[in-house]
Coordinates of C-alpha atoms and ligand atoms in Angstrom, one line a residue:
M187 CA 30.9 45.4 -16.6
D188 CA 32.9 42.3 -15.9
N189 CA 33.0 41.0 -12.3
I190 CA 36.8 41.2 -11.4
Y191 CA 36.4 38.5 -8.8
L192 CA 34.9 35.9 -11.2
P193 CA 37.6 33.6 -12.6
K194 CA 37.7 32.7 -16.3
L195 CA 38.0 29.0 -16.9
I196 CA 41.3 27.6 -18.3
T197 CA 42.5 24.1 -18.8
L198 CA 46.0 22.8 -18.4
D199 CA 47.5 21.8 -21.8
N200 CA 51.1 21.0 -20.9
S201 CA 54.0 21.7 -18.5
K202 CA 57.7 21.8 -19.0
E203 CA 60.4 21.4 -16.4
E204 CA 62.7 24.5 -16.5
T205 CA 64.7 23.5 -13.4
P206 CA 64.2 21.0 -10.6
E207 CA 62.0 23.7 -8.7
I208 CA 60.5 25.6 -11.6
K209 CA 58.0 24.6 -14.3
S210 CA 56.4 26.5 -17.2
F211 CA 52.6 25.8 -17.6
E212 CA 50.5 26.4 -20.7
F213 CA 46.7 26.7 -20.4
S214 CA 43.9 27.0 -23.0
F215 CA 41.0 29.4 -22.5
E216 CA 37.8 27.5 -22.3
N217 CA 35.9 30.4 -23.8
E218 CA 37.4 32.0 -26.9
N219 CA 35.9 35.4 -26.0
D220 CA 37.9 35.4 -22.7
Y221 CA 41.0 35.0 -24.8
K222 CA 40.0 37.8 -27.2
N223 CA 39.3 40.1 -24.2
F224 CA 42.6 39.3 -22.5
K225 CA 44.8 42.2 -23.5
F226 CA 48.1 42.0 -21.5
I227 CA 51.1 44.2 -21.3
P228 CA 54.5 42.5 -20.5
G229 CA 55.0 42.7 -16.7
Q230 CA 51.3 42.3 -15.8
L231 CA 50.1 39.4 -13.6
I232 CA 47.2 37.1 -13.3
E233 CA 45.5 35.5 -10.2
L234 CA 45.5 31.8 -10.8
S235 CA 43.0 29.7 -8.9
I236 CA 43.1 26.0 -8.1
F237 CA 39.6 25.2 -7.0
G238 CA 39.6 24.0 -3.4
Y239 CA 43.1 25.2 -2.8
G240 CA 43.2 29.0 -3.4
E241 CA 44.6 31.7 -5.6
A242 CA 48.0 33.1 -6.2
P243 CA 49.5 35.8 -8.5
F244 CA 51.9 34.9 -11.3
S245 CA 53.5 37.0 -14.1
V246 CA 52.1 36.3 -17.6
V247 CA 55.0 34.9 -19.7
S248 CA 53.0 34.8 -23.0
C249 CA 49.4 34.8 -24.3
R250 CA 48.8 33.9 -27.9
N251 CA 46.6 31.5 -30.0
N252 CA 44.0 31.0 -27.2
K253 CA 46.8 29.9 -24.8
I254 CA 48.4 31.6 -21.8
S255 CA 51.6 30.5 -20.1
I256 CA 53.3 31.2 -16.8
S257 CA 56.4 29.9 -15.1
V258 CA 56.1 28.8 -11.4
K259 CA 58.5 28.1 -8.6
K260 CA 57.4 25.4 -6.2
T261 CA 56.9 27.3 -3.0
G262 CA 53.9 26.2 -0.9
T263 CA 50.2 25.1 -1.0
I264 CA 49.1 26.3 -4.4
T265 CA 52.3 26.0 -6.3
C266 CA 52.9 22.4 -5.0
R267 CA 49.3 21.5 -6.0
L268 CA 49.8 23.0 -9.5
F269 CA 52.9 20.8 -10.0
E270 CA 50.7 17.7 -9.3
L271 CA 47.9 18.6 -11.8
K272 CA 47.4 16.5 -14.9
K273 CA 46.7 17.5 -18.4
D274 CA 43.1 18.9 -18.9
A275 CA 42.7 19.9 -15.3
L276 CA 40.3 22.8 -15.0
L277 CA 41.5 26.0 -13.3
G278 CA 40.4 29.6 -12.9
M279 CA 42.2 32.8 -13.8
R280 CA 41.5 36.5 -13.1
G281 CA 43.3 39.5 -14.7
P282 CA 45.4 40.8 -16.2
F283 CA 46.2 43.1 -13.3
G284 CA 48.8 45.7 -12.6
N285 CA 50.6 48.3 -14.8
G286 CA 53.3 46.2 -16.6
F287 CA 56.5 47.6 -18.1
P288 CA 56.4 50.9 -19.9
V289 CA 56.8 49.3 -23.4
K290 CA 55.9 52.5 -25.3
K291 CA 57.8 55.0 -23.1
S292 CA 61.0 53.0 -23.4
Q293 CA 61.1 53.0 -27.2
K294 CA 64.2 54.4 -28.9
N295 CA 66.2 53.5 -25.8
N296 CA 68.9 50.9 -25.1
I297 CA 67.2 48.3 -23.0
L298 CA 69.1 46.7 -20.1
I299 CA 67.3 43.7 -18.6
I300 CA 68.5 42.4 -15.2
G301 CA 67.0 39.2 -13.9
G302 CA 67.6 36.7 -11.2
G303 CA 66.1 33.2 -10.9
I304 CA 62.4 33.0 -11.6
G305 CA 62.5 36.8 -12.0
L306 CA 63.2 36.3 -15.7
A307 CA 59.5 35.3 -16.1
P308 CA 58.0 38.8 -16.5
L309 CA 61.1 40.0 -18.2
K310 CA 60.8 37.3 -20.8
S311 CA 57.5 38.6 -22.0
F312 CA 59.1 42.0 -22.4
I313 CA 62.1 40.5 -24.3
T314 CA 59.7 38.7 -26.6
Y315 CA 57.8 42.0 -27.1
I316 CA 61.0 43.8 -28.0
L317 CA 62.1 41.1 -30.4
S318 CA 58.8 41.3 -32.2
H319 CA 59.0 45.2 -32.4
R320 CA 62.8 45.2 -32.9
G321 CA 62.9 48.5 -34.9
N322 CA 61.4 50.5 -32.0
Y323 CA 64.3 49.8 -29.6
E324 CA 68.0 50.2 -29.6
K325 CA 70.5 47.7 -28.2
L326 CA 69.1 45.0 -25.9
T327 CA 71.4 43.8 -23.1
I328 CA 70.3 40.9 -20.9
C329 CA 72.0 40.2 -17.6
Y330 CA 70.7 37.0 -15.9
G331 CA 71.9 34.9 -13.0
A332 CA 70.9 32.0 -10.9
R333 CA 72.4 29.9 -8.1
T334 CA 73.7 27.2 -10.4
D335 CA 73.6 26.6 -14.2
I336 CA 70.9 24.0 -13.5
D337 CA 68.7 26.7 -11.9
L338 CA 68.8 28.9 -15.1
V339 CA 65.3 29.1 -16.6
Y340 CA 64.4 29.2 -20.4
K341 CA 67.6 27.4 -21.5
E342 CA 66.4 27.2 -25.1
D343 CA 65.9 31.0 -25.2
L344 CA 69.2 31.6 -23.5
A345 CA 70.9 29.6 -26.3
N346 CA 68.9 31.4 -29.1
W347 CA 68.8 35.1 -27.9
P348 CA 72.5 35.8 -28.6
K349 CA 71.7 35.0 -32.3
E350 CA 69.5 38.1 -32.5
K351 CA 70.8 41.3 -33.9
D352 CA 72.0 43.9 -31.3
L353 CA 71.4 41.6 -28.4
D354 CA 74.0 40.9 -25.7
L355 CA 73.4 38.2 -23.2
H356 CA 75.5 37.9 -20.0
L357 CA 74.9 34.9 -17.8
T358 CA 76.3 34.3 -14.4
V359 CA 75.9 31.6 -11.6
D360 CA 76.9 31.6 -8.0
C361 CA 78.2 28.1 -8.2
P362 CA 78.5 26.1 -11.5
K363 CA 77.5 22.5 -11.4
D364 CA 78.6 21.8 -14.9
K365 CA 82.4 21.6 -15.1
S366 CA 82.4 22.9 -18.6
W367 CA 80.5 26.1 -17.6
Q368 CA 82.1 29.0 -19.6
C369 CA 80.1 32.0 -18.6
N370 CA 80.5 34.2 -15.5
I371 CA 80.7 33.2 -11.9
G372 CA 79.4 35.6 -9.3
S373 CA 76.4 37.9 -8.8
V374 CA 74.3 39.7 -11.4
A375 CA 75.4 43.0 -9.9
A376 CA 79.0 42.0 -10.6
L377 CA 78.1 41.6 -14.3
L378 CA 76.9 45.1 -14.4
S379 CA 80.2 46.5 -13.2
K380 CA 81.8 45.2 -16.4
L381 CA 79.3 46.8 -18.8
K382 CA 79.7 50.0 -20.8
I383 CA 76.4 51.9 -20.5
N384 CA 75.3 55.2 -21.9
P385 CA 73.1 56.6 -19.1
D386 CA 71.4 59.2 -21.3
N387 CA 69.8 56.6 -23.5
T388 CA 69.4 53.5 -21.3
S389 CA 66.3 52.2 -19.5
A390 CA 66.9 49.4 -17.0
F391 CA 64.3 46.7 -16.0
I392 CA 64.9 44.6 -12.9
C393 CA 63.1 41.5 -11.5
G394 CA 64.7 39.1 -9.1
P395 CA 65.0 38.0 -5.4
P396 CA 64.9 40.9 -2.9
V397 CA 68.5 40.2 -1.9
M398 CA 69.7 41.0 -5.4
I399 CA 67.9 44.4 -5.8
P400 CA 70.1 46.7 -3.6
Y401 CA 73.3 45.4 -5.1
V402 CA 72.0 45.9 -8.7
L403 CA 70.8 49.4 -7.8
E404 CA 74.2 50.3 -6.4
E405 CA 75.8 49.3 -9.7
L406 CA 73.2 51.2 -11.7
K407 CA 73.9 54.3 -9.5
K408 CA 77.6 54.0 -10.5
H409 CA 76.5 54.0 -14.2
K410 CA 74.5 57.2 -13.4
I411 CA 71.2 55.9 -14.9
D412 CA 68.4 58.2 -13.8
G413 CA 65.9 56.9 -11.2
Q414 CA 63.0 57.6 -13.6
K415 CA 64.6 55.1 -16.1
I416 CA 65.1 52.3 -13.6
F417 CA 62.0 50.0 -13.4
I418 CA 61.7 47.4 -10.7
S419 CA 59.1 44.7 -10.6
M420 CA 58.1 44.2 -7.0
E421 CA 56.5 41.3 -5.1
R422 CA 54.1 41.5 -2.2
M423 CA 51.5 39.1 -0.7
M424 CA 48.3 39.6 -2.7
K425 CA 44.6 38.6 -2.4
C426 CA 42.2 40.6 -4.6
G427 CA 44.8 41.7 -7.2
A428 CA 42.7 44.7 -8.0
G429 CA 43.5 47.4 -5.4
K430 CA 40.6 46.6 -3.1
C431 CA 41.7 44.5 -0.1
G432 CA 44.9 46.3 0.9
H433 CA 47.0 43.1 1.3
C434 CA 49.8 44.3 -1.0
T435 CA 50.5 47.8 0.3
M436 CA 54.0 49.1 0.0
G437 CA 54.1 52.6 1.5
E438 CA 51.5 54.7 -0.3
Y439 CA 51.2 52.1 -3.2
Y440 CA 49.2 49.0 -3.9
V441 CA 51.6 46.7 -5.7
C442 CA 48.8 44.9 -7.5
K443 CA 47.4 48.1 -9.0
D444 CA 50.0 50.9 -8.9
G445 CA 52.7 48.2 -9.7
P446 CA 54.1 45.6 -9.8
V447 CA 56.5 47.8 -11.9
F448 CA 57.8 50.9 -10.1
T449 CA 60.5 53.4 -11.1
L450 CA 63.3 53.7 -8.6
E451 CA 62.3 57.3 -8.2
Q452 CA 58.9 56.2 -6.9
I453 CA 60.0 53.7 -4.4
Q454 CA 63.6 54.7 -3.4
K455 CA 62.5 55.7 0.1
L456 CA 60.8 52.3 0.6
L457 CA 63.9 50.2 -0.4
T458 CA 66.9 49.6 1.8
I459 CA 69.6 50.8 -0.5
R460 CA 73.0 50.4 1.1
Ligands
LIG224 C1 53.3 40.5 -8.8 C2 53.7 39.1 -8.5 C3 54.2 38.3 -9.6 C4 54.6 37.0 -9.3 N1 55.0 36.2 -10.3 C5 55.5 34.9 -10.1 C6 55.9 34.1 -11.1 O1 55.8 34.5 -12.3 N2 56.3 32.8 -10.8 C7 56.3 32.4 -9.5 O2 56.7 31.2 -9.3 N3 55.9 33.1 -8.5 C8 55.5 34.4 -8.7 N4 55.1 35.2 -7.7 C9 55.1 34.6 -6.3 C10 53.9 33.7 -6.1 O3 52.7 34.4 -6.1 C11 54.1 33.0 -4.8 O4 55.2 32.1 -4.9 C12 52.8 32.1 -4.6 O5 51.8 33.0 -4.2 C13 53.1 31.1 -3.5 O6 51.8 30.4 -3.3 P1 51.8 29.0 -2.5 O7 50.4 28.8 -2.1 O8 52.5 28.0 -3.3 O9 52.7 29.3 -1.3 P2 52.2 29.6 0.2 O10 51.8 28.3 0.9 O11 51.2 30.7 0.3 O12 53.5 30.2 0.9 C14 54.7 29.5 1.0 C15 55.8 30.5 1.5 O13 56.1 31.5 0.5 C16 55.9 32.8 1.0 N5 55.3 33.6 0.0 C17 54.1 33.4 -0.7 N6 53.8 34.3 -1.6 C18 54.8 35.2 -1.5 C19 55.1 36.5 -2.1 N7 54.3 37.0 -3.0 N8 56.2 37.1 -1.7 C20 57.0 36.6 -0.8 N9 56.8 35.4 -0.2 C21 55.7 34.8 -0.5 C22 54.9 32.6 2.2 O14 55.1 33.5 3.2 C23 55.4 31.2 2.7 O15 56.5 31.3 3.5 C24 54.6 36.5 -8.0 C25 54.1 37.3 -6.9 C26 53.7 38.6 -7.2 C27 53.2 39.4 -6.1
LIG225 S1 46.0 42.5 -3.5 FE1 44.2 43.5 -2.8 S2 44.8 45.6 -2.8 FE2 46.5 44.6 -3.8

């Protein structure tokens, strides 16, 4: 059996600036077998280690052709060090951990994706999955917001996604920097109030800053989407990533093992819904 604490080696191939605070990083697996054994479900996480600095959890954005990518917001010790690393730097990686989004269970449903800021990272892997299994899902609606237009991640995808069949993209920012900004201004929750949603056949997937979540849930409640069909990706401080150390507890759950994706029904009591 594999030792879950032993990192697999990866090397930094390239990085791309998404916003002034967020970069996407692509790594190669040193050992091809590690790549072959790395089976991930959109929404799962890895523990990335920078030797001599420590480990931190990040959502997997993609994994293909011996490469794995993540998107990272500069926050503290590890993320700042990651931003400084040069091509070919050697890092460690453990995982994948967590449950991921219920990609099979939500087939034949309209999919409503709701993201804020860097929260689009795990959702992007699900969007990519849906687009490559398009016949299995009904309409795809993406609502995404950030503080300003400069803070929107994956600008290339945001430009290309609306060209896909049965895909509606709604963008919003709190405060546009670009004077020619033509999309919405305001919160992601406000976007939801304008949508027509069939609650019987819609599954909603949420990831974003904690402040966004209660407002989004309030709007989804108005649309009468069942709590079993609302999936929220949660963040907690993590260490082991594998349900052993207890760092990430949220009520009766370990976020790293039972989550990070929970239904609203599971965690309603633990959230402060206004
Ligand atoms: C399941 C999961 C998925 C994640 N996915 C991503 C991702 O795709 N991209 C990304 O940029 N970040 C993601 N994060 C958050 C990321 O793990 C933290 O930003 C990172 O651990 C910060 O490490 P650091 O050493 O740079 O910061 P530190 O020096 O450890 O901390 C800097 C500050 O950030 C706070 N902080 C650190 N981690 C967290 C956390 N998990 N929740 C709330 N506050 C925190 C600390 O309290 C401190 O105030 C995810 C977290 C989880 C739990
Ligand atoms: S991080 Fe150790 S139990 Fe979740």
